Amino acid sequence: MQKRKLGKSNLEVSALGLGCMGLSYGYGPATEKQQAITLIRTAYERGVTFFDTAEAYGPYKNEELVGEAVAPFRDRVVIATKFGFNFDENGGQSGMNSKPEHIRSYVETALKRLRTDVIDLLYQHRVDPDVPIEDVAGMVRDLIAEGKVKHFGLSEAGVRTIRRAHAVQPVTALQSEYSLWWREPEQEILPTLEELGIGFVPFSPLGKGFLTGAINESTQFDSKDFRNVVPRFDAENRKANQALVEVLGEIASKKNATRAQIALAWLLAQKPWIVPIPGTTKLQRLEENLGAAAVELTSGDLHEIENAVSTVEVQGARYPSHIQARVDR
């Protein structure tokens, strides 16, 4: 597996990371613990050195899982995690919280869950409108000075917030959705990151599974699967968006690759400081995704992909309105 550096930070990670959320949260019942540990350790054996988790995934269960899974090789991998919410007694989110004292107390407990003495990359999960980003960046700067955190990241932050945070504590990476069916970051985010020397970590690089071709209009999701409330995944929009999957399939067959591999290879080809974090619960999907790092797209291939996908207008919002309201733009 090739390595990449996230911006100018010198934080070096595998070209593809592993998004661990789905092992504990979001896509139905949690994966059986030993099975999940096996998948994470297999990813490491295949060259993955970048593992993404968050307090909100469970909550807390995913951090505990990742901590246990990477313990045998902790010093050879990068753990990224995220803060920024309160939780009720049932584990549901009960509002944002990026107050400095909350960040500090979160880090103290997260270090124990992750079985480590330092968090490699600490993201603010969502921009908190009630806490100035300078206060957030200042607290992370203090935690870096104390040796409890190495790098600062933001998630779903807009360009003004990125600039304000970066002025207080250099931002190593921004995590946001980016894929062949969500290209908004190309407008303002990517130019800003390039200017400031910040890496980009796209989540949902396979369109929450849709770009793999495994989902169609008749697919039934588990009752706990959050795609049930995502407008882009209602049956009518899935039917309309199938055109994008078909285009990907035609290109993939020419390259002797899968749709997922083309989608990931396309992301890798955009910028050398982009590191996608596809998630999966299945070993065969893990192997398929990691194979994307070996798929080379020529300038002609990229031009063909651009021309083909430009004929498809993706239907449906990527979030329901109450979640979209949390996205900082």
CSV table of N, CA, C and O in Angstrom, one decimal, residues 21 25 53-63 81-83 85 87 91 93 106 125:
chain,number,residue,atom,x,y,z
A,21,MET,N,-16.8,3.2,11.5
A,21,MET,CA,-18.1,3.5,12.1
A,21,MET,C,-19.1,2.3,11.9
A,21,MET,O,-19.8,1.9,12.8
A,25,TYR,N,-22.1,1.0,14.3
A,25,TYR,CA,-23.2,2.0,14.3
A,25,TYR,C,-23.5,2.4,12.9
A,25,TYR,O,-22.7,2.4,12.0
A,53,THR,N,-12.4,6.6,13.8
A,53,THR,CA,-13.5,6.3,14.7
A,53,THR,C,-14.0,7.6,15.3
A,53,THR,O,-13.7,8.7,14.8
A,54,ALA,N,-14.9,7.5,16.3
A,54,ALA,CA,-15.4,8.7,16.9
A,54,ALA,C,-16.2,8.3,18.2
A,54,ALA,O,-16.7,7.2,18.3
A,55,GLU,N,-16.3,9.3,19.1
A,55,GLU,CA,-17.1,9.0,20.3
A,55,GLU,C,-18.5,8.7,20.0
A,55,GLU,O,-19.2,7.9,20.7
A,56,ALA,N,-19.1,9.3,18.9
A,56,ALA,CA,-20.5,9.2,18.6
A,56,ALA,C,-20.9,7.8,18.0
A,56,ALA,O,-22.0,7.5,17.9
A,57,TYR,N,-19.9,7.0,17.6
A,57,TYR,CA,-20.2,5.7,17.0
A,57,TYR,C,-20.4,4.7,18.1
A,57,TYR,O,-19.5,4.1,18.6
A,58,GLY,N,-21.6,4.6,18.5
A,58,GLY,CA,-22.0,3.7,19.6
A,58,GLY,C,-23.0,4.2,20.5
A,58,GLY,O,-24.1,3.7,20.6
A,59,PRO,N,-22.8,5.3,21.3
A,59,PRO,CA,-21.5,6.0,21.5
A,59,PRO,C,-20.4,5.2,22.2
A,59,PRO,O,-20.8,4.3,23.0
A,60,TYR,N,-19.2,5.5,22.0
A,60,TYR,CA,-18.0,5.0,22.6
A,60,TYR,C,-17.6,3.6,22.2
A,60,TYR,O,-16.4,3.3,22.3
A,61,LYS,N,-18.6,2.8,21.8
A,61,LYS,CA,-18.2,1.4,21.5
A,61,LYS,C,-17.2,1.2,20.4
A,61,LYS,O,-16.3,0.4,20.5
A,62,ASN,N,-17.3,2.1,19.4
A,62,ASN,CA,-16.4,2.0,18.3
A,62,ASN,C,-14.9,2.3,18.7
A,62,ASN,O,-14.0,1.7,18.3
A,63,GLU,N,-14.8,3.3,19.6
A,63,GLU,CA,-13.4,3.7,20.1
A,63,GLU,C,-12.9,2.5,20.8
A,63,GLU,O,-11.7,2.1,20.7
A,81,THR,N,-9.9,10.2,15.8
A,81,THR,CA,-11.2,10.1,16.4
A,81,THR,C,-11.7,11.5,16.5
A,81,THR,O,-11.1,12.5,16.1
A,82,LYS,N,-13.0,11.6,17.0
A,82,LYS,CA,-13.7,12.9,16.9
A,82,LYS,C,-14.5,13.1,18.2
A,82,LYS,O,-15.1,12.2,18.8
A,83,PHE,N,-14.6,14.4,18.6
A,83,PHE,CA,-15.4,14.8,19.7
A,83,PHE,C,-16.5,15.8,19.2
A,83,PHE,O,-16.5,16.3,18.1
A,85,PHE,N,-20.2,16.0,20.9
A,85,PHE,CA,-21.6,15.8,21.2
A,85,PHE,C,-21.8,15.5,22.7
A,85,PHE,O,-20.9,15.0,23.4
A,87,PHE,N,-24.5,13.1,25.0
A,87,PHE,CA,-25.3,11.9,24.8
A,87,PHE,C,-26.2,11.7,26.0
A,87,PHE,O,-25.9,12.0,27.2
A,91,GLY,N,-27.9,6.7,25.1
A,91,GLY,CA,-26.9,6.7,24.0
A,91,GLY,C,-27.2,7.6,22.8
A,91,GLY,O,-26.4,7.6,21.9
A,93,GLN,N,-27.7,11.2,20.8
A,93,GLN,CA,-27.1,12.5,20.8
A,93,GLN,C,-28.1,13.5,21.4
A,93,GLN,O,-29.3,13.5,21.0
A,106,TYR,N,-13.2,14.7,27.4
A,106,TYR,CA,-13.4,13.7,26.4
A,106,TYR,C,-12.1,13.0,26.1
A,106,TYR,O,-12.0,11.8,26.0
A,125,HIS,N,-16.0,16.9,15.5
A,125,HIS,CA,-16.9,16.1,14.6
A,125,HIS,C,-17.9,17.0,13.8
A,125,HIS,O,-18.1,16.8,12.6
